[in-house]
PDB file of C-alpha atoms in Angstrom:
ATOM      1  CA  MET A  21      45.413  60.787   9.035  1.00  0.00           C
ATOM      2  CA  SER A  22      44.319  61.236   5.426  1.00  0.00           C
ATOM      3  CA  LEU A  23      42.449  64.413   4.265  1.00  0.00           C
ATOM      4  CA  PRO A  24      38.840  64.551   3.676  1.00  0.00           C
ATOM      5  CA  THR A  25      37.983  63.862   0.014  1.00  0.00           C
ATOM      6  CA  ASN A  26      36.354  67.146  -0.582  1.00  0.00           C
ATOM      7  CA  ILE A  27      37.404  70.283   1.080  1.00  0.00           C
ATOM      8  CA  GLY A  28      36.166  73.574   0.666  1.00  0.00           C
ATOM      9  CA  VAL A  29      37.843  77.042   1.129  1.00  0.00           C
ATOM     10  CA  TYR A  30      35.653  80.067   1.540  1.00  0.00           C
ATOM     11  CA  GLY A  31      37.540  83.029   0.283  1.00  0.00           C
ATOM     12  CA  GLY A  32      39.846  82.823  -2.853  1.00  0.00           C
ATOM     13  CA  GLY A  33      42.190  85.740  -2.377  1.00  0.00           C
ATOM     14  CA  ARG A  34      46.127  85.226  -1.869  1.00  0.00           C
ATOM     15  CA  MET A  35      45.575  83.158   1.344  1.00  0.00           C
ATOM     16  CA  GLY A  36      42.396  81.371   0.053  1.00  0.00           C
ATOM     17  CA  ALA A  37      44.213  80.364  -3.047  1.00  0.00           C
ATOM     18  CA  GLY A  38      47.260  79.056  -1.357  1.00  0.00           C
ATOM     19  CA  ILE A  39      45.349  76.740   0.946  1.00  0.00           C
ATOM     20  CA  ALA A  40      43.376  75.424  -1.942  1.00  0.00           C
ATOM     21  CA  HIS A  41      46.712  75.043  -3.893  1.00  0.00           C
ATOM     22  CA  ALA A  42      48.085  72.989  -0.629  1.00  0.00           C
ATOM     23  CA  PHE A  43      45.065  70.908  -0.328  1.00  0.00           C
ATOM     24  CA  LEU A  44      44.964  70.177  -4.221  1.00  0.00           C
ATOM     25  CA  LEU A  45      48.599  69.036  -4.205  1.00  0.00           C
ATOM     26  CA  ALA A  46      47.854  66.624  -1.319  1.00  0.00           C
ATOM     27  CA  GLY A  47      45.208  64.831  -3.495  1.00  0.00           C
ATOM     28  CA  ALA A  48      42.033  66.375  -2.315  1.00  0.00           C
ATOM     29  CA  SER A  49      39.077  67.835  -4.424  1.00  0.00           C
ATOM     30  CA  VAL A  50      38.734  71.491  -3.544  1.00  0.00           C
ATOM     31  CA  THR A  51      35.795  73.908  -3.852  1.00  0.00           C
ATOM     32  CA  VAL A  52      36.631  77.738  -3.585  1.00  0.00           C
ATOM     33  CA  ILE A  53      33.759  79.757  -2.839  1.00  0.00           C
ATOM     34  CA  GLU A  54      33.746  83.508  -3.690  1.00  0.00           C
ATOM     35  CA  ALA A  55      31.434  86.526  -3.422  1.00  0.00           C
ATOM     36  CA  ASP A  56      30.537  86.916  -7.059  1.00  0.00           C
ATOM     37  CA  SER A  57      31.539  85.823 -10.641  1.00  0.00           C
ATOM     38  CA  ALA A  58      34.389  88.550 -11.210  1.00  0.00           C
ATOM     39  CA  ALA A  59      35.918  87.299  -7.635  1.00  0.00           C
ATOM     40  CA  ALA A  60      35.545  83.811  -8.590  1.00  0.00           C
ATOM     41  CA  ALA A  61      37.244  84.182 -11.968  1.00  0.00           C
ATOM     42  CA  ALA A  62      40.116  86.096 -10.175  1.00  0.00           C
ATOM     43  CA  ALA A  63      40.386  83.101  -7.468  1.00  0.00           C
ATOM     44  CA  ARG A  64      40.442  80.523 -10.268  1.00  0.00           C
ATOM     45  CA  GLY A  65      43.309  82.471 -11.936  1.00  0.00           C
ATOM     46  CA  ARG A  66      45.397  82.559  -8.903  1.00  0.00           C
ATOM     47  CA  VAL A  67      45.113  78.793  -8.063  1.00  0.00           C
ATOM     48  CA  SER A  68      45.808  77.942 -11.804  1.00  0.00           C
ATOM     49  CA  ALA A  69      48.735  80.098 -12.107  1.00  0.00           C
ATOM     50  CA  SER A  70      49.936  78.759  -8.798  1.00  0.00           C
ATOM     51  CA  LEU A  71      49.445  75.090 -10.189  1.00  0.00           C
ATOM     52  CA  ASP A  72      51.339  75.965 -13.302  1.00  0.00           C
ATOM     53  CA  LYS A  73      54.360  77.255 -11.307  1.00  0.00           C
ATOM     54  CA  ALA A  74      54.371  74.181  -9.196  1.00  0.00           C
ATOM     55  CA  ALA A  75      54.390  71.953 -12.529  1.00  0.00           C
ATOM     56  CA  ALA A  76      57.336  74.114 -13.682  1.00  0.00           C
ATOM     57  CA  ARG A  77      59.358  73.477 -10.493  1.00  0.00           C
ATOM     58  CA  GLY A  78      58.491  69.800 -10.722  1.00  0.00           C
ATOM     59  CA  THR A  79      56.631  69.599  -7.272  1.00  0.00           C
ATOM     60  CA  LEU A  80      53.459  68.058  -8.755  1.00  0.00           C
ATOM     61  CA  THR A  81      53.059  64.476  -8.635  1.00  0.00           C
ATOM     62  CA  GLU A  82      50.544  64.302 -11.369  1.00  0.00           C
ATOM     63  CA  PRO A  83      49.572  66.246 -14.603  1.00  0.00           C
ATOM     64  CA  VAL A  84      48.487  69.811 -13.887  1.00  0.00           C
ATOM     65  CA  ASP A  85      45.470  69.255 -15.870  1.00  0.00           C
ATOM     66  CA  ARG A  86      44.388  66.159 -13.623  1.00  0.00           C
ATOM     67  CA  VAL A  87      44.933  68.466 -10.580  1.00  0.00           C
ATOM     68  CA  GLN A  88      42.945  71.099 -12.341  1.00  0.00           C
ATOM     69  CA  GLN A  89      40.056  68.521 -12.587  1.00  0.00           C
ATOM     70  CA  ARG A  90      39.678  68.421  -8.873  1.00  0.00           C
ATOM     71  CA  PHE A  91      39.431  72.122  -8.626  1.00  0.00           C
ATOM     72  CA  THR A  92      36.059  74.053  -8.552  1.00  0.00           C
ATOM     73  CA  VAL A  93      34.963  77.694  -7.985  1.00  0.00           C
ATOM     74  CA  ALA A  94      31.573  78.597  -7.015  1.00  0.00           C
ATOM     75  CA  THR A  95      29.783  81.451  -5.747  1.00  0.00           C
ATOM     76  CA  ASP A  96      26.864  79.539  -4.166  1.00  0.00           C
ATOM     77  CA  PRO A  97      27.841  78.257  -0.744  1.00  0.00           C
ATOM     78  CA  SER A  98      25.528  75.192  -1.356  1.00  0.00           C
ATOM     79  CA  ALA A  99      28.343  73.809  -3.375  1.00  0.00           C
ATOM     80  CA  LEU A 100      30.105  73.057  -0.061  1.00  0.00           C
ATOM     81  CA  ALA A 101      27.463  70.481   0.760  1.00  0.00           C
ATOM     82  CA  GLU A 102      29.697  67.344   0.286  1.00  0.00           C
ATOM     83  CA  CYS A 103      32.691  68.838   1.989  1.00  0.00           C
ATOM     84  CA  GLY A 104      34.413  67.007   5.043  1.00  0.00           C
ATOM     85  CA  LEU A 105      36.252  70.188   5.808  1.00  0.00           C
ATOM     86  CA  VAL A 106      35.775  73.916   5.101  1.00  0.00           C
ATOM     87  CA  VAL A 107      38.445  76.409   5.743  1.00  0.00           C
ATOM     88  CA  GLU A 108      37.162  80.045   6.004  1.00  0.00           C
ATOM     89  CA  ALA A 109      39.761  82.455   4.549  1.00  0.00           C
ATOM     90  CA  VAL A 110      37.985  85.944   4.445  1.00  0.00           C
ATOM     91  CA  PRO A 111      39.678  89.073   5.658  1.00  0.00           C
ATOM     92  CA  GLU A 112      40.526  89.692   9.294  1.00  0.00           C
ATOM     93  CA  ILE A 113      37.262  91.158  10.334  1.00  0.00           C
ATOM     94  CA  VAL A 114      35.308  89.636  13.124  1.00  0.00           C
ATOM     95  CA  GLU A 115      31.775  90.421  11.826  1.00  0.00           C
ATOM     96  CA  LEU A 116      32.472  89.188   8.367  1.00  0.00           C
ATOM     97  CA  LYS A 117      34.050  85.799   9.636  1.00  0.00           C
ATOM     98  CA  ALA A 118      31.209  85.356  11.851  1.00  0.00           C
ATOM     99  CA  GLN A 119      28.837  85.723   8.987  1.00  0.00           C
ATOM    100  CA  VAL A 120      30.792  83.522   6.810  1.00  0.00           C
ATOM    101  CA  LEU A 121      31.122  80.524   9.336  1.00  0.00           C
ATOM    102  CA  ALA A 122      27.396  80.694  10.100  1.00  0.00           C
ATOM    103  CA  ARG A 123      26.818  80.444   6.426  1.00  0.00           C
ATOM    104  CA  ILE A 124      29.168  77.514   5.944  1.00  0.00           C
ATOM    105  CA  GLU A 125      27.551  75.521   8.882  1.00  0.00           C
ATOM    106  CA  GLU A 126      24.194  76.238   7.333  1.00  0.00           C
ATOM    107  CA  HIS A 127      25.227  74.769   3.898  1.00  0.00           C
ATOM    108  CA  ALA A 128      27.677  72.147   5.006  1.00  0.00           C
ATOM    109  CA  PRO A 129      26.085  70.758   8.207  1.00  0.00           C
ATOM    110  CA  GLU A 130      28.271  67.641   8.435  1.00  0.00           C
ATOM    111  CA  ALA A 131      31.646  69.500   7.707  1.00  0.00           C
ATOM    112  CA  LYS A 132      34.339  70.301  10.262  1.00  0.00           C
ATOM    113  CA  LEU A 133      35.106  74.185  10.291  1.00  0.00           C
ATOM    114  CA  ALA A 134      38.324  75.974  10.430  1.00  0.00           C
ATOM    115  CA  THR A 135      39.148  79.793  10.133  1.00  0.00           C
ATOM    116  CA  ASN A 136      42.587  80.988   8.862  1.00  0.00           C
ATOM    117  CA  THR A 137      42.686  84.000  11.264  1.00  0.00           C
ATOM    118  CA  SER A 138      46.124  85.181  12.250  1.00  0.00           C
ATOM    119  CA  SER A 139      45.038  86.853  15.470  1.00  0.00           C
ATOM    120  CA  LEU A 140      41.278  86.854  16.031  1.00  0.00           C
ATOM    121  CA  SER A 141      39.737  85.056  18.875  1.00  0.00           C
ATOM    122  CA  VAL A 142      38.733  81.572  17.974  1.00  0.00           C
ATOM    123  CA  ASP A 143      36.294  81.186  20.921  1.00  0.00           C
ATOM    124  CA  GLN A 144      34.740  84.552  19.891  1.00  0.00           C
ATOM    125  CA  LEU A 145      34.138  83.170  16.616  1.00  0.00           C
ATOM    126  CA  ALA A 146      32.833  79.765  17.693  1.00  0.00           C
ATOM    127  CA  GLY A 147      30.185  81.628  19.736  1.00  0.00           C
ATOM    128  CA  GLY A 148      27.828  81.948  16.971  1.00  0.00           C
ATOM    129  CA  LEU A 149      28.089  78.279  15.807  1.00  0.00           C
ATOM    130  CA  ALA A 150      25.625  75.357  16.520  1.00  0.00           C
ATOM    131  CA  ARG A 151      28.584  73.031  16.701  1.00  0.00           C
ATOM    132  CA  PRO A 152      31.789  74.803  18.118  1.00  0.00           C
ATOM    133  CA  GLU A 153      33.332  71.499  19.081  1.00  0.00           C
ATOM    134  CA  ARG A 154      33.815  70.809  15.381  1.00  0.00           C
ATOM    135  CA  PHE A 155      35.720  74.377  14.813  1.00  0.00           C
ATOM    136  CA  LEU A 156      39.285  75.423  15.459  1.00  0.00           C
ATOM    137  CA  GLY A 157      41.868  77.776  13.858  1.00  0.00           C
ATOM    138  CA  LEU A 158      44.020  76.485  11.155  1.00  0.00           C
ATOM    139  CA  HIS A 159      46.428  79.529  10.534  1.00  0.00           C
ATOM    140  CA  PHE A 160      48.383  79.122   7.477  1.00  0.00           C
ATOM    141  CA  PHE A 161      51.328  81.261   6.498  1.00  0.00           C
ATOM    142  CA  ASN A 162      51.931  83.207   3.282  1.00  0.00           C
ATOM    143  CA  PRO A 163      53.194  81.907   0.773  1.00  0.00           C
ATOM    144  CA  VAL A 164      51.007  78.813   1.742  1.00  0.00           C
ATOM    145  CA  PRO A 165      52.765  76.517  -0.936  1.00  0.00           C
ATOM    146  CA  ALA A 166      56.361  77.225   0.391  1.00  0.00           C
ATOM    147  CA  SER A 167      55.504  77.625   4.174  1.00  0.00           C
ATOM    148  CA  GLU A 168      56.313  74.400   6.238  1.00  0.00           C
ATOM    149  CA  LEU A 169      54.220  75.528   9.537  1.00  0.00           C
ATOM    150  CA  VAL A 170      50.525  75.642  10.274  1.00  0.00           C
ATOM    151  CA  GLU A 171      49.356  76.914  13.716  1.00  0.00           C
ATOM    152  CA  ILE A 172      46.464  74.890  15.103  1.00  0.00           C
ATOM    153  CA  VAL A 173      44.388  77.290  17.330  1.00  0.00           C
ATOM    154  CA  VAL A 174      42.032  75.062  19.997  1.00  0.00           C
ATOM    155  CA  GLY A 175      39.202  76.937  21.473  1.00  0.00           C
ATOM    156  CA  ALA A 176      37.438  76.218  24.729  1.00  0.00           C
ATOM    157  CA  LYS A 177      35.025  74.167  23.279  1.00  0.00           C
ATOM    158  CA  THR A 178      36.963  72.211  20.521  1.00  0.00           C
ATOM    159  CA  SER A 179      37.007  68.677  20.937  1.00  0.00           C
ATOM    160  CA  ALA A 180      40.035  66.581  21.365  1.00  0.00           C
ATOM    161  CA  GLU A 181      38.977  64.456  18.363  1.00  0.00           C
ATOM    162  CA  MET A 182      38.969  67.821  16.227  1.00  0.00           C
ATOM    163  CA  VAL A 183      42.480  68.616  17.279  1.00  0.00           C
ATOM    164  CA  THR A 184      43.728  65.156  16.520  1.00  0.00           C
ATOM    165  CA  ALA A 185      42.171  65.361  12.901  1.00  0.00           C
ATOM    166  CA  ALA A 186      43.747  68.559  12.465  1.00  0.00           C
ATOM    167  CA  GLN A 187      47.190  67.375  13.117  1.00  0.00           C
ATOM    168  CA  GLY A 188      46.715  64.696  10.888  1.00  0.00           C
ATOM    169  CA  TRP A 189      45.544  67.126   8.093  1.00  0.00           C
ATOM    170  CA  VAL A 190      48.754  69.247   8.542  1.00  0.00           C
ATOM    171  CA  GLU A 191      50.891  66.248   8.332  1.00  0.00           C
ATOM    172  CA  ALA A 192      49.012  64.937   5.261  1.00  0.00           C
ATOM    173  CA  LEU A 193      49.749  68.474   3.851  1.00  0.00           C
ATOM    174  CA  GLY A 194      53.599  67.786   4.300  1.00  0.00           C
ATOM    175  CA  LYS A 195      53.752  70.525   6.826  1.00  0.00           C
ATOM    176  CA  THR A 196      54.573  70.785  10.621  1.00  0.00           C
ATOM    177  CA  ALA A 197      51.900  71.792  13.146  1.00  0.00           C
ATOM    178  CA  ILE A 198      52.248  73.669  16.357  1.00  0.00           C
ATOM    179  CA  THR A 199      49.184  73.586  18.632  1.00  0.00           C
ATOM    180  CA  VAL A 200      48.199  76.364  20.836  1.00  0.00           C
ATOM    181  CA  THR A 201      45.224  77.753  22.948  1.00  0.00           C
ATOM    182  CA  ASP A 202      43.315  80.458  21.878  1.00  0.00           C
ATOM    183  CA  SER A 203      44.993  83.642  23.088  1.00  0.00           C
ATOM    184  CA  PRO A 204      45.573  86.962  21.324  1.00  0.00           C
ATOM    185  CA  GLY A 205      47.897  86.746  18.607  1.00  0.00           C
ATOM    186  CA  PHE A 206      48.453  83.126  19.400  1.00  0.00           C
ATOM    187  CA  ALA A 207      52.194  82.217  19.317  1.00  0.00           C
ATOM    188  CA  SER A 208      53.300  83.058  15.979  1.00  0.00           C
ATOM    189  CA  SER A 209      51.662  86.461  15.416  1.00  0.00           C
ATOM    190  CA  ARG A 210      52.275  87.564  18.751  1.00  0.00           C
ATOM    191  CA  LEU A 211      55.938  87.045  18.477  1.00  0.00           C
ATOM    192  CA  GLY A 212      56.300  88.222  14.621  1.00  0.00           C
ATOM    193  CA  VAL A 213      54.431  91.550  15.436  1.00  0.00           C
ATOM    194  CA  ALA A 214      56.526  92.264  18.311  1.00  0.00           C
ATOM    195  CA  ILE A 215      59.790  91.979  16.413  1.00  0.00           C
ATOM    196  CA  ALA A 216      58.407  93.868  13.404  1.00  0.00           C
ATOM    197  CA  LEU A 217      56.930  96.850  15.594  1.00  0.00           C
ATOM    198  CA  GLU A 218      60.365  97.160  17.176  1.00  0.00           C
ATOM    199  CA  ALA A 219      62.093  97.161  13.673  1.00  0.00           C
ATOM    200  CA  MET A 220      59.733  99.944  12.782  1.00  0.00           C
ATOM    201  CA  ARG A 221      60.259 101.969  15.761  1.00  0.00           C
ATOM    202  CA  MET A 222      64.107 101.474  15.119  1.00  0.00           C
ATOM    203  CA  LEU A 223      63.439 102.737  11.573  1.00  0.00           C
ATOM    204  CA  GLU A 224      61.663 105.895  12.901  1.00  0.00           C
ATOM    205  CA  ASP A 225      64.414 106.701  15.416  1.00  0.00           C
ATOM    206  CA  GLY A 226      66.890 106.536  12.752  1.00  0.00           C
ATOM    207  CA  VAL A 227      68.896 103.500  14.192  1.00  0.00           C
ATOM    208  CA  ALA A 228      69.600 101.866  10.850  1.00  0.00           C
ATOM    209  CA  SER A 229      67.851 101.407   7.237  1.00  0.00           C
ATOM    210  CA  ALA A 230      65.255  99.009   6.539  1.00  0.00           C
ATOM    211  CA  GLU A 231      67.858  96.936   4.686  1.00  0.00           C
ATOM    212  CA  ASP A 232      70.319  96.923   7.483  1.00  0.00           C
ATOM    213  CA  ILE A 233      67.657  96.143  10.242  1.00  0.00           C
ATOM    214  CA  ASP A 234      66.489  93.215   8.348  1.00  0.00           C
ATOM    215  CA  THR A 235      70.051  91.990   7.602  1.00  0.00           C
ATOM    216  CA  ALA A 236      70.654  91.967  11.381  1.00  0.00           C
ATOM    217  CA  MET A 237      67.766  89.399  11.447  1.00  0.00           C
ATOM    218  CA  THR A 238      68.729  87.513   8.555  1.00  0.00           C
ATOM    219  CA  LEU A 239      72.330  86.956   9.168  1.00  0.00           C
ATOM    220  CA  GLY A 240      72.561  87.574  12.968  1.00  0.00           C
ATOM    221  CA  TYR A 241      69.724  85.419  13.870  1.00  0.00           C
ATOM    222  CA  LYS A 242      69.214  83.205  10.681  1.00  0.00           C
ATOM    223  CA  HIS A 243      65.515  84.523   9.985  1.00  0.00           C
ATOM    224  CA  PRO A 244      64.659  83.787   6.493  1.00  0.00           C
ATOM    225  CA  MET A 245      63.454  87.145   5.685  1.00  0.00           C
ATOM    226  CA  GLY A 246      63.851  90.227   8.018  1.00  0.00           C
ATOM    227  CA  PRO A 247      60.783  91.761   9.772  1.00  0.00           C
ATOM    228  CA  LEU A 248      60.252  94.922   7.668  1.00  0.00           C
ATOM    229  CA  ARG A 249      60.550  92.756   4.257  1.00  0.00           C
ATOM    230  CA  THR A 250      58.142  90.441   5.900  1.00  0.00           C
ATOM    231  CA  THR A 251      55.740  93.151   7.049  1.00  0.00           C
ATOM    232  CA  ASP A 252      55.682  94.116   3.213  1.00  0.00           C
ATOM    233  CA  VAL A 253      54.694  90.509   2.060  1.00  0.00           C
ATOM    234  CA  VAL A 254      52.171  89.947   4.906  1.00  0.00           C
ATOM    235  CA  GLY A 255      50.651  93.474   4.180  1.00  0.00           C
ATOM    236  CA  LEU A 256      51.037  96.531   6.040  1.00  0.00           C
ATOM    237  CA  ASP A 257      47.288  96.938   6.409  1.00  0.00           C
ATOM    238  CA  VAL A 258      47.093  93.387   7.862  1.00  0.00           C
ATOM    239  CA  ARG A 259      50.079  93.994  10.332  1.00  0.00           C
ATOM    240  CA  LEU A 260      48.408  97.276  11.687  1.00  0.00           C
ATOM    241  CA  ALA A 261      45.048  95.339  12.143  1.00  0.00           C
ATOM    242  CA  ILE A 262      46.706  92.621  14.162  1.00  0.00           C
ATOM    243  CA  ALA A 263      48.841  95.270  16.014  1.00  0.00           C
ATOM    244  CA  GLU A 264      45.569  97.130  16.934  1.00  0.00           C
ATOM    245  CA  HIS A 265      43.899  93.934  18.113  1.00  0.00           C
ATOM    246  CA  LEU A 266      46.873  92.785  20.179  1.00  0.00           C
ATOM    247  CA  ALA A 267      47.080  96.543  21.657  1.00  0.00           C
ATOM    248  CA  ARG A 268      43.513  96.270  22.842  1.00  0.00           C
ATOM    249  CA  GLU A 269      43.900  92.798  24.298  1.00  0.00           C
ATOM    250  CA  VAL A 270      47.516  92.430  25.662  1.00  0.00           C
ATOM    251  CA  GLY A 271      48.726  96.005  26.336  1.00  0.00           C
ATOM    252  CA  ASP A 272      50.195  99.217  24.834  1.00  0.00           C
ATOM    253  CA  ARG A 273      53.385  97.453  23.988  1.00  0.00           C
ATOM    254  CA  PHE A 274      51.804  96.531  20.811  1.00  0.00           C
ATOM    255  CA  ASP A 275      50.667 100.065  20.026  1.00  0.00           C
ATOM    256  CA  PRO A 276      51.142 100.686  16.244  1.00  0.00           C
ATOM    257  CA  PRO A 277      54.057 103.393  15.663  1.00  0.00           C
ATOM    258  CA  ALA A 278      53.269 106.326  13.687  1.00  0.00           C
ATOM    259  CA  ILE A 279      55.245 105.070  10.549  1.00  0.00           C
ATOM    260  CA  LEU A 280      53.132 102.152   9.996  1.00  0.00           C
ATOM    261  CA  ARG A 281      49.845 104.255  10.405  1.00  0.00           C
ATOM    262  CA  GLU A 282      51.143 106.827   7.974  1.00  0.00           C
ATOM    263  CA  LYS A 283      52.082 104.137   5.371  1.00  0.00           C
ATOM    264  CA  VAL A 284      48.592 102.411   5.469  1.00  0.00           C
ATOM    265  CA  ALA A 285      47.015 105.778   5.454  1.00  0.00           C
ATOM    266  CA  ALA A 286      48.986 106.627   2.224  1.00  0.00           C
ATOM    267  CA  GLY A 287      47.978 103.143   0.493  1.00  0.00           C
ATOM    268  CA  HIS A 288      51.534 101.807   0.973  1.00  0.00           C
ATOM    269  CA  PHE A 289      50.383  98.192   2.069  1.00  0.00           C
ATOM    270  CA  GLY A 290      53.792  96.356   0.846  1.00  0.00           C
ATOM    271  CA  ARG A 291      54.126  93.915  -1.942  1.00  0.00           C
ATOM    272  CA  LYS A 292      50.575  93.858  -2.999  1.00  0.00           C
ATOM    273  CA  SER A 293      50.534  97.694  -3.680  1.00  0.00           C
ATOM    274  CA  GLY A 294      53.966  98.130  -4.941  1.00  0.00           C
ATOM    275  CA  GLN A 295      55.162 100.233  -2.075  1.00  0.00           C
ATOM    276  CA  GLY A 296      55.695  99.538   1.654  1.00  0.00           C
ATOM    277  CA  PHE A 297      58.910  99.502   3.583  1.00  0.00           C
ATOM    278  CA  TYR A 298      60.699  98.501   0.148  1.00  0.00           C
ATOM    279  CA  THR A 299      59.535  98.987  -3.480  1.00  0.00           C
ATOM    280  CA  TRP A 300      58.367  96.043  -5.185  1.00  0.00           C
TER     281      TRP A 300
END
């Protein structure tokens, strides 16, 4: 199945910019919505820099300036009116996501909607929508351009037609989809966080260094990146929020270890702050 001609991405941070990049490379026209002019300029810079890198790597199939012509950044959600699909990509805060999704539905009444949440309940987010059958989760992975996986999260009211369409979109992006029902942490976050939290406990207990714990997984289990380095890339603050959510929903085996809370309290968020379990 081909992609909609016009696609919106609400939120132009690291994930939103990556999602916009992926859809642009697949041939769609993309509109990114940001909160204000400064955030919009930053989002434009992220996507433009990402496209330039893709051009330098030779992964673009057309000139970068032609791709840029299909890319728009705006602060008014009415710019989404012609979009066939809008992906919400704002921070992992239930209230914020719910507000943004309602705003998208208001300004793009014909669009199909998706949330890029990595752990929040799709059904809970769908509760405030007028057309929940046209809504599901599209969980992209960081960095989006290089990642091969998209997790499709199906809510209780998501239509079968919407699921089929989403599977086609992922295929059109050149990525692989897994389809899961709405549940705490879905499949990927639940497994990934479980391994990461145990790695943190091992570091706390002095079992081994961060480097050796990660090497155990990269060489012993063929993971492309160890759980502690992955946490740095994802963001320690993001991992903490997901772990706290899973602890509430699944059980105390997901309680965040003290080392994670302490690092986040100190502002050590990983790669984006320059310091996490590693120095960047």
